[in-house]
CSV table of C-alpha atoms in Angstrom, one decimal:
chain,number,residue,atom,x,y,z
A,1,MET,CA,35.3,96.5,163.2
A,2,TYR,CA,32.4,95.8,160.7
A,3,LEU,CA,32.8,97.1,157.1
A,4,ASP,CA,29.9,97.3,154.7
A,5,LYS,CA,30.3,96.4,151.0
A,6,LYS,CA,31.1,100.0,149.9
A,7,GLN,CA,33.7,100.6,152.6
A,8,LEU,CA,35.3,97.2,151.8
A,9,LEU,CA,35.5,98.1,148.1
A,10,LEU,CA,37.0,101.5,148.9
A,11,LEU,CA,39.6,99.9,151.2
A,12,ILE,CA,40.6,97.4,148.5
A,13,SER,CA,40.8,100.2,145.9
A,14,ASP,CA,43.0,102.3,148.2
A,15,CYS,CA,45.3,99.3,148.9
A,16,TRP,CA,45.6,98.6,145.2
A,17,ARG,CA,46.6,102.2,144.5
A,18,GLU,CA,49.1,102.2,147.3
A,19,ASN,CA,50.6,98.9,146.1
A,20,GLU,CA,50.9,100.3,142.6
A,21,SER,CA,52.5,103.5,143.8
A,22,ARG,CA,55.0,101.4,145.9
A,23,GLN,CA,56.1,99.5,142.8
A,24,GLU,CA,56.6,102.8,140.9
A,25,MET,CA,58.6,104.1,143.8
A,26,GLU,CA,61.0,101.1,143.6
A,27,ASN,CA,61.4,101.6,139.9
A,28,LEU,CA,62.8,105.1,140.3
A,29,ASP,CA,66.2,105.5,138.7
A,30,ILE,CA,68.0,106.8,141.9
A,31,ASN,CA,70.5,105.5,144.4
A,32,PRO,CA,69.0,102.4,146.3
A,33,ARG,CA,70.2,104.1,149.5
A,34,ILE,CA,67.7,106.9,149.0
A,35,ILE,CA,64.8,104.4,148.4
A,36,THR,CA,65.8,102.5,151.5
A,37,GLY,CA,65.7,105.7,153.6
A,38,ILE,CA,62.2,106.8,152.5
A,39,LYS,CA,60.9,103.2,153.1
A,40,LYS,CA,62.1,103.3,156.7
A,41,ALA,CA,60.4,106.7,157.1
A,42,GLY,CA,57.1,105.3,155.8
A,43,LEU,CA,57.1,107.5,152.7
A,44,ARG,CA,55.8,104.9,150.2
A,45,THR,CA,53.8,107.0,147.6
A,46,PHE,CA,54.5,109.8,145.2
A,47,GLU,CA,51.9,111.9,146.9
A,48,SER,CA,53.6,111.7,150.3
A,49,ILE,CA,56.9,112.8,148.8
A,50,LEU,CA,55.6,115.8,146.8
A,51,SER,CA,53.3,117.0,149.7
A,52,LEU,CA,56.2,117.4,152.2
A,53,SER,CA,58.9,120.1,152.2
A,54,THR,CA,62.5,119.3,151.7
A,55,PRO,CA,63.4,119.9,155.5
A,56,ASP,CA,60.6,117.6,156.6
A,57,ILE,CA,61.9,114.8,154.3
A,58,GLU,CA,65.4,115.4,155.6
A,59,ARG,CA,64.3,115.1,159.2
A,60,SER,CA,62.2,112.0,158.7
A,61,THR,CA,64.7,110.1,156.5
A,62,ASN,CA,68.1,111.4,157.6
A,63,LEU,CA,69.0,112.1,154.0
A,64,SER,CA,71.1,115.0,152.8
A,65,SER,CA,69.6,118.0,151.1
A,66,SER,CA,71.1,117.0,147.8
A,67,ASP,CA,69.6,113.4,148.1
A,68,VAL,CA,66.1,114.8,148.8
A,69,GLN,CA,66.4,117.1,145.8
A,70,VAL,CA,67.4,114.1,143.6
A,71,LEU,CA,64.4,112.2,145.0
A,72,LYS,CA,61.9,115.0,144.4
A,73,THR,CA,63.2,115.5,140.8
A,74,ALA,CA,62.9,111.8,140.0
A,75,VAL,CA,59.3,111.6,141.5
A,76,ALA,CA,58.2,114.8,139.6
A,77,GLN,CA,59.4,113.3,136.4
A,78,ALA,CA,57.7,109.9,137.0
A,79,VAL,CA,54.3,111.4,137.8
A,80,PRO,CA,52.0,111.0,134.8
A,81,LYS,CA,51.3,114.4,133.1
A,82,LEU,CA,49.0,115.6,130.3
A,83,SER,CA,50.7,116.7,127.2
A,84,VAL,CA,50.9,120.5,126.7
A,85,VAL,CA,48.6,121.8,123.9
A,86,SER,CA,47.7,125.3,122.7
A,87,ALA,CA,44.2,126.8,122.1
A,88,LEU,CA,45.0,126.5,118.4
A,89,ASP,CA,45.6,122.8,118.8
A,90,ILE,CA,42.2,122.4,120.4
A,91,LEU,CA,40.5,124.4,117.7
A,92,HIS,CA,42.0,122.2,115.0
A,93,ARG,CA,41.4,119.1,117.1
A,94,ASN,CA,45.2,118.3,117.2
A,95,CYS,CA,44.9,117.2,120.9
A,96,PRO,CA,43.6,114.3,123.1
A,97,GLU,CA,39.9,113.6,122.7
A,98,THR,CA,39.3,114.5,126.3
A,99,LEU,CA,40.1,118.1,125.5
A,100,VAL,CA,37.7,118.3,122.5
A,101,VAL,CA,34.3,119.9,123.3
A,102,SER,CA,31.5,119.0,120.9
A,103,LYS,CA,27.9,120.2,120.9
A,104,LEU,CA,24.7,118.2,120.9
A,105,THR,CA,21.9,119.6,118.9
A,106,THR,CA,18.6,120.2,120.8
A,107,GLY,CA,16.5,119.4,117.6
A,108,CYS,CA,15.5,123.1,117.3
A,109,ASP,CA,17.5,125.4,115.1
A,110,VAL,CA,16.6,128.6,117.0
A,111,ILE,CA,17.5,127.1,120.4
A,112,ASP,CA,20.7,125.7,118.9
A,113,LYS,CA,21.7,129.1,117.6
A,114,ALA,CA,21.0,130.7,121.0
A,115,LEU,CA,23.2,128.0,122.6
A,116,ARG,CA,25.9,128.4,119.9
A,117,GLY,CA,25.5,124.9,118.7
A,118,GLY,CA,23.7,123.0,121.4
A,119,ILE,CA,24.5,121.3,124.7
A,120,LEU,CA,28.1,121.0,125.7
A,121,SER,CA,29.7,117.6,125.5
A,122,GLN,CA,31.6,118.1,128.7
A,123,GLY,CA,30.3,119.1,132.2
A,124,ILE,CA,26.9,119.0,133.8
A,125,THR,CA,24.0,120.8,132.1
A,126,GLU,CA,21.1,121.4,134.6
A,127,ILE,CA,17.5,121.7,133.3
A,128,ALA,CA,15.5,123.2,136.1
A,129,GLY,CA,11.8,124.2,136.2
A,130,GLU,CA,8.4,123.9,137.7
A,131,SER,CA,6.1,121.0,137.0
A,132,ALA,CA,4.9,120.7,133.4
A,133,SER,CA,7.4,123.3,132.2
A,134,GLY,CA,8.8,120.9,129.5
A,135,LYS,CA,11.9,119.4,131.3
A,136,THR,CA,11.2,115.8,130.5
A,137,GLN,CA,10.1,116.7,127.0
A,138,PHE,CA,13.5,118.4,126.4
A,139,CYS,CA,15.4,115.4,127.8
A,140,LEU,CA,13.5,112.9,125.6
A,141,GLN,CA,14.3,115.1,122.6
A,142,LEU,CA,18.0,115.0,123.4
A,143,CYS,CA,17.8,111.2,123.7
A,144,LEU,CA,16.7,111.2,120.0
A,145,THR,CA,19.1,113.9,118.6
A,146,VAL,CA,22.1,112.2,120.2
A,147,GLN,CA,21.6,109.3,117.9
A,148,LEU,CA,22.1,111.5,114.8
A,149,PRO,CA,25.4,111.5,113.0
A,150,PRO,CA,27.8,114.4,113.8
A,151,SER,CA,27.0,116.0,110.4
A,152,LEU,CA,23.4,116.5,111.7
A,153,GLY,CA,24.5,117.7,115.2
A,154,GLY,CA,24.3,114.4,117.0
A,155,LEU,CA,27.0,112.2,118.6
A,156,SER,CA,26.2,108.9,116.9
A,157,GLY,CA,25.4,107.1,120.1
A,158,GLY,CA,22.6,106.0,122.5
A,159,ALA,CA,21.4,107.5,125.7
A,160,ALA,CA,21.1,106.4,129.3
A,161,TYR,CA,18.0,107.7,131.1
A,162,VAL,CA,18.0,107.4,134.9
A,163,CYS,CA,14.6,107.9,136.4
A,164,THR,CA,14.2,108.8,140.1
A,165,GLU,CA,10.6,110.1,140.1
A,166,ASP,CA,7.8,108.9,137.9
A,167,ILE,CA,7.6,105.9,135.6
A,168,PHE,CA,9.4,106.6,132.3
A,169,PRO,CA,7.0,108.1,129.7
A,170,ASN,CA,7.1,105.3,127.2
A,171,LYS,CA,4.0,106.4,125.3
A,172,ARG,CA,5.3,110.0,124.8
A,173,LEU,CA,8.7,108.7,123.7
A,174,HIS,CA,7.1,106.4,121.2
A,175,GLN,CA,5.0,109.3,119.8
A,176,MET,CA,8.1,111.5,119.5
A,177,ILE,CA,10.1,108.7,117.8
A,178,GLN,CA,7.4,108.3,115.1
A,179,TYR,CA,7.5,112.0,114.3
A,180,PHE,CA,11.3,112.2,114.6
A,181,THR,CA,11.9,109.3,112.3
A,182,ARG,CA,9.7,110.8,109.6
A,183,LYS,CA,11.4,114.1,110.0
A,184,THR,CA,15.0,112.8,109.7
A,185,SER,CA,14.7,109.7,107.5
A,186,ALA,CA,15.5,111.5,104.3
A,187,LYS,CA,18.7,113.1,105.8
A,188,LEU,CA,20.1,109.8,107.3
A,189,PRO,CA,22.4,107.6,105.2
A,190,SER,CA,20.8,104.5,106.7
A,191,PRO,CA,17.7,103.9,108.8
A,192,VAL,CA,18.1,104.3,112.5
A,193,SER,CA,15.9,102.5,115.1
A,194,PHE,CA,15.8,105.3,117.7
A,195,GLY,CA,14.0,103.3,120.3
A,196,ASP,CA,16.7,100.6,120.6
A,197,GLN,CA,19.5,102.9,121.7
A,198,ILE,CA,17.8,104.4,124.8
A,199,PHE,CA,18.7,102.5,128.0
A,200,ILE,CA,16.3,103.2,131.0
A,201,GLU,CA,17.1,102.6,134.6
A,202,HIS,CA,14.7,103.3,137.6
A,203,VAL,CA,16.3,104.0,140.9
A,204,SER,CA,14.4,104.5,144.2
A,205,ASP,CA,17.1,105.7,146.6
A,206,ILE,CA,20.5,107.3,146.9
A,207,GLU,CA,22.3,103.9,147.2
A,208,ASP,CA,20.7,102.7,143.9
A,209,LEU,CA,21.6,105.9,142.2
A,210,THR,CA,25.2,105.7,143.3
A,211,GLN,CA,25.4,102.0,142.2
A,212,CYS,CA,24.0,103.0,138.8
A,213,ILE,CA,26.4,106.0,138.3
A,214,ARG,CA,29.6,104.3,139.5
A,215,LYS,CA,29.1,100.7,138.3
A,216,LYS,CA,26.5,100.4,135.5
A,217,LEU,CA,27.1,103.6,133.5
A,218,PRO,CA,30.9,103.0,133.2
A,219,LEU,CA,30.2,99.6,131.6
A,220,LEU,CA,28.0,101.1,128.9
A,221,LEU,CA,30.4,104.0,128.4
A,222,SER,CA,33.4,101.8,128.1
A,223,LYS,CA,31.8,99.9,125.2
A,224,GLY,CA,31.0,103.2,123.4
A,225,VAL,CA,27.2,102.4,123.4
A,226,ILE,CA,26.0,105.6,124.9
A,227,LYS,CA,26.9,109.3,124.3
A,228,LEU,CA,24.4,111.0,126.7
A,229,VAL,CA,23.4,110.5,130.3
A,230,VAL,CA,20.2,112.0,131.7
A,231,VAL,CA,19.3,112.0,135.4
A,232,ASP,CA,15.6,112.9,135.9
A,233,SER,CA,15.7,114.2,138.5
A,234,VAL,CA,18.5,114.9,141.0
A,235,ALA,CA,16.3,116.7,143.5
A,236,ALA,CA,13.8,113.9,143.9
A,237,LEU,CA,16.1,111.7,146.0
A,238,PHE,CA,18.4,114.3,147.6
A,239,ARG,CA,15.4,116.4,148.9
A,240,CYS,CA,13.5,113.5,150.5
A,241,GLU,CA,16.2,111.2,152.0
A,242,TYR,CA,17.8,113.7,154.3
A,243,GLU,CA,16.4,115.5,157.4
A,244,ALA,CA,17.0,119.1,158.1
A,245,TRP,CA,19.9,118.4,160.5
A,246,GLU,CA,21.6,116.3,157.8
A,247,MET,CA,22.5,119.1,155.4
A,248,VAL,CA,26.2,118.6,155.8
A,249,LYS,CA,25.9,115.0,155.0
A,250,ARG,CA,23.7,115.8,152.0
A,251,SER,CA,26.2,118.3,150.7
A,252,LYS,CA,29.0,115.8,150.9
A,253,HIS,CA,26.9,113.2,149.0
A,254,LEU,CA,25.9,115.8,146.4
A,255,THR,CA,29.5,116.9,145.8
A,256,SER,CA,30.6,113.3,145.5
A,257,PHE,CA,27.8,112.5,143.1
A,258,ALA,CA,28.6,115.5,140.9
A,259,ALA,CA,32.3,114.7,140.9
A,260,THR,CA,31.5,111.2,139.6
A,261,LEU,CA,29.4,112.7,136.8
A,262,HIS,CA,32.1,115.2,135.9
A,263,GLN,CA,34.7,112.4,135.8
A,264,LEU,CA,32.5,110.4,133.4
A,265,SER,CA,31.8,113.4,131.2
A,266,HIS,CA,35.4,114.4,130.8
A,267,GLN,CA,36.7,110.8,130.5
A,268,TYR,CA,34.3,109.9,127.7
A,269,GLY,CA,33.5,113.3,126.2
A,270,ILE,CA,29.7,113.0,126.7
A,271,PRO,CA,27.1,115.5,127.9
A,272,ILE,CA,25.5,114.9,131.3
A,273,VAL,CA,22.0,116.4,131.7
A,274,CYS,CA,20.5,116.6,135.2
A,275,VAL,CA,16.9,117.6,135.8
A,276,ASN,CA,16.2,119.7,138.9
A,277,GLN,CA,13.1,120.8,140.7
A,278,VAL,CA,12.5,124.3,141.9
A,279,THR,CA,11.6,125.9,145.2
A,280,ASP,CA,9.9,129.2,146.0
A,281,SER,CA,12.3,132.2,146.4
A,282,MET,CA,12.3,133.7,149.9
A,283,LYS,CA,14.1,136.9,148.8
A,284,THR,CA,11.8,139.9,148.6
A,285,GLU,CA,14.2,141.7,146.2
A,286,ASP,CA,14.4,138.8,143.8
A,287,THR,CA,12.1,139.1,140.8
A,288,ARG,CA,12.3,135.4,140.1
A,289,LYS,CA,9.4,133.5,141.7
A,290,HIS,CA,11.1,130.1,141.7
A,291,VAL,CA,14.8,129.1,142.1
A,292,PRO,CA,16.4,125.7,141.4
A,293,ALA,CA,16.5,123.4,144.4
A,294,LEU,CA,19.4,121.9,146.3
A,295,GLY,CA,21.0,125.2,147.1
A,296,LEU,CA,24.5,126.5,146.6
A,297,THR,CA,26.2,123.2,147.0
A,298,TRP,CA,24.6,121.8,143.8
A,299,ALA,CA,24.8,125.1,142.0
A,300,ASN,CA,28.6,125.1,142.3
A,301,GLN,CA,28.8,121.7,140.6
A,302,VAL,CA,26.7,122.7,137.5
A,303,THR,CA,28.5,123.8,134.3
A,304,CYS,CA,25.4,125.3,132.6
A,305,ARG,CA,22.1,126.1,134.3
A,306,ILE,CA,19.0,126.3,132.1
A,307,MET,CA,15.5,127.1,133.4
A,308,LEU,CA,12.2,126.2,131.8
A,309,SER,CA,9.1,128.0,132.8
A,310,ARG,CA,5.4,128.3,131.9
A,311,THR,CA,3.7,131.6,131.1
A,312,LYS,CA,0.0,132.5,131.2
A,313,HIS,CA,0.0,133.4,127.6
A,314,GLN,CA,-1.9,131.0,125.4
A,315,ILE,CA,-1.6,130.6,121.6
A,316,SER,CA,-3.3,128.4,119.1
A,317,VAL,CA,-0.9,126.1,117.1
A,318,PRO,CA,-2.1,125.9,113.5
A,319,LYS,CA,-2.9,122.5,112.2
A,320,GLN,CA,-0.6,121.2,109.4
A,321,VAL,CA,0.1,117.8,107.8
A,322,VAL,CA,3.8,117.0,107.2
A,323,ASN,CA,4.8,113.6,105.8
A,324,SER,CA,1.4,112.2,106.5
A,325,SER,CA,1.7,113.4,110.2
A,326,VAL,CA,-0.6,115.9,111.8
A,327,ILE,CA,1.2,118.6,113.7
A,328,GLY,CA,-0.5,121.3,115.8
A,329,GLY,CA,-4.3,121.9,115.9
A,330,PHE,CA,-4.5,122.7,119.6
A,331,GLN,CA,-4.1,125.5,122.1
A,332,THR,CA,-1.1,125.6,124.4
A,333,CYS,CA,0.7,127.9,126.7
A,334,VAL,CA,4.0,129.6,125.8
A,335,ARG,CA,7.0,128.5,127.8
A,336,HIS,CA,10.4,130.1,128.2
A,337,PHE,CA,13.8,128.5,127.7
A,338,GLU,CA,16.2,130.6,129.8
A,339,VAL,CA,20.0,130.4,130.2
A,340,ILE,CA,20.9,131.4,133.8
A,341,TYR,CA,24.6,130.9,133.5
A,342,ALA,CA,27.1,129.1,131.3
A,343,PRO,CA,30.8,129.5,130.7
A,344,HIS,CA,30.3,130.3,127.0
A,345,LEU,CA,26.9,132.1,126.9
A,346,PRO,CA,25.3,135.3,128.1
A,347,MET,CA,22.0,135.2,129.9
A,348,LEU,CA,19.2,134.8,127.3
A,349,LYS,CA,15.6,133.7,127.0
A,350,VAL,CA,13.8,132.0,124.1
A,351,PRO,CA,10.0,131.4,124.0
A,352,PHE,CA,8.9,128.0,122.9
A,353,ILE,CA,6.0,125.6,122.7
A,354,VAL,CA,5.6,121.8,123.0
A,355,ASP,CA,3.8,120.0,120.2
A,356,GLN,CA,3.6,116.4,118.9
A,357,GLU,CA,7.2,116.5,117.6
A,358,GLY,CA,8.7,118.0,120.8
A,359,ILE,CA,10.1,121.4,121.8
A,360,LYS,CA,10.0,124.2,119.2
A,361,ALA,CA,11.0,127.8,119.6
A,362,LEU,CA,8.6,130.6,118.6
A,363,THR,CA,10.0,132.8,115.8
């Protein structure tokens, strides 16, 4: 039987876990006669013991009911468990770091107030919207704000930006860095080179994306270099690489991809931002013209869903000079920042514009 590289790595990983579990089984502080009995029955892992009922283990091992009870008790005590903490412990941060949920500022006070502090540091935040609605602008702004110290709403870390569609907008990022540096330089205790802490990766297919998420990102995260991951966009690859009859396969890959992102987010306490495209709504009773792509499978993996949209309303942004920088002086359309669902927020909508500095809410 031929195994490709991914299947071989998965097989090696499973064998390593099974071998580790066998060693733990042999170290249980129980009668050696019981360990010999479960070995003969082929029950070599904690999972196999805990997943079977007491009568099933008795039949397969010929052990007595009391022996099986001793075995299950020993296995249950040996399984690693999280420490019990209360909500008050989490509030005062007297708990493991993985349970602490921080907020990442968006760089706009009005939007931060609407989001009750900013983007959640755990889970997947989806930014969906039609073309030119401001999705990439918002993500670039987050790549800058994440480098701010916690006192200013940042996470004191860099950002990993995974591009799956167009070439990364270097010129626009450079323009935003210039304005952002002038805006925040007086508040920072020491100068920050914002462009040096943004790591960009271009991927062209699902295989490259999987390799990036499972291999490259964990290396950066383990070194504490980055505190934000942006995937722009998820739909670009998952919509074009699967035929209509491969929807089940696509759903499995989407679920696996999201599970990996959730694992990284909770393990390192970082926000994961995924950009999504939209598709036309086919429901006649739905007042929304566009809905996020990838269907219910992806929607069930998202922690917070935010939609950006353009309106036909045009406004003139007044020209002003701030710190020797020209801001405004042009006409632009009003856009909407809308929270569709989130575990800690009601549905809300904030109008905003995009200028030289980035995204700004209208007040």
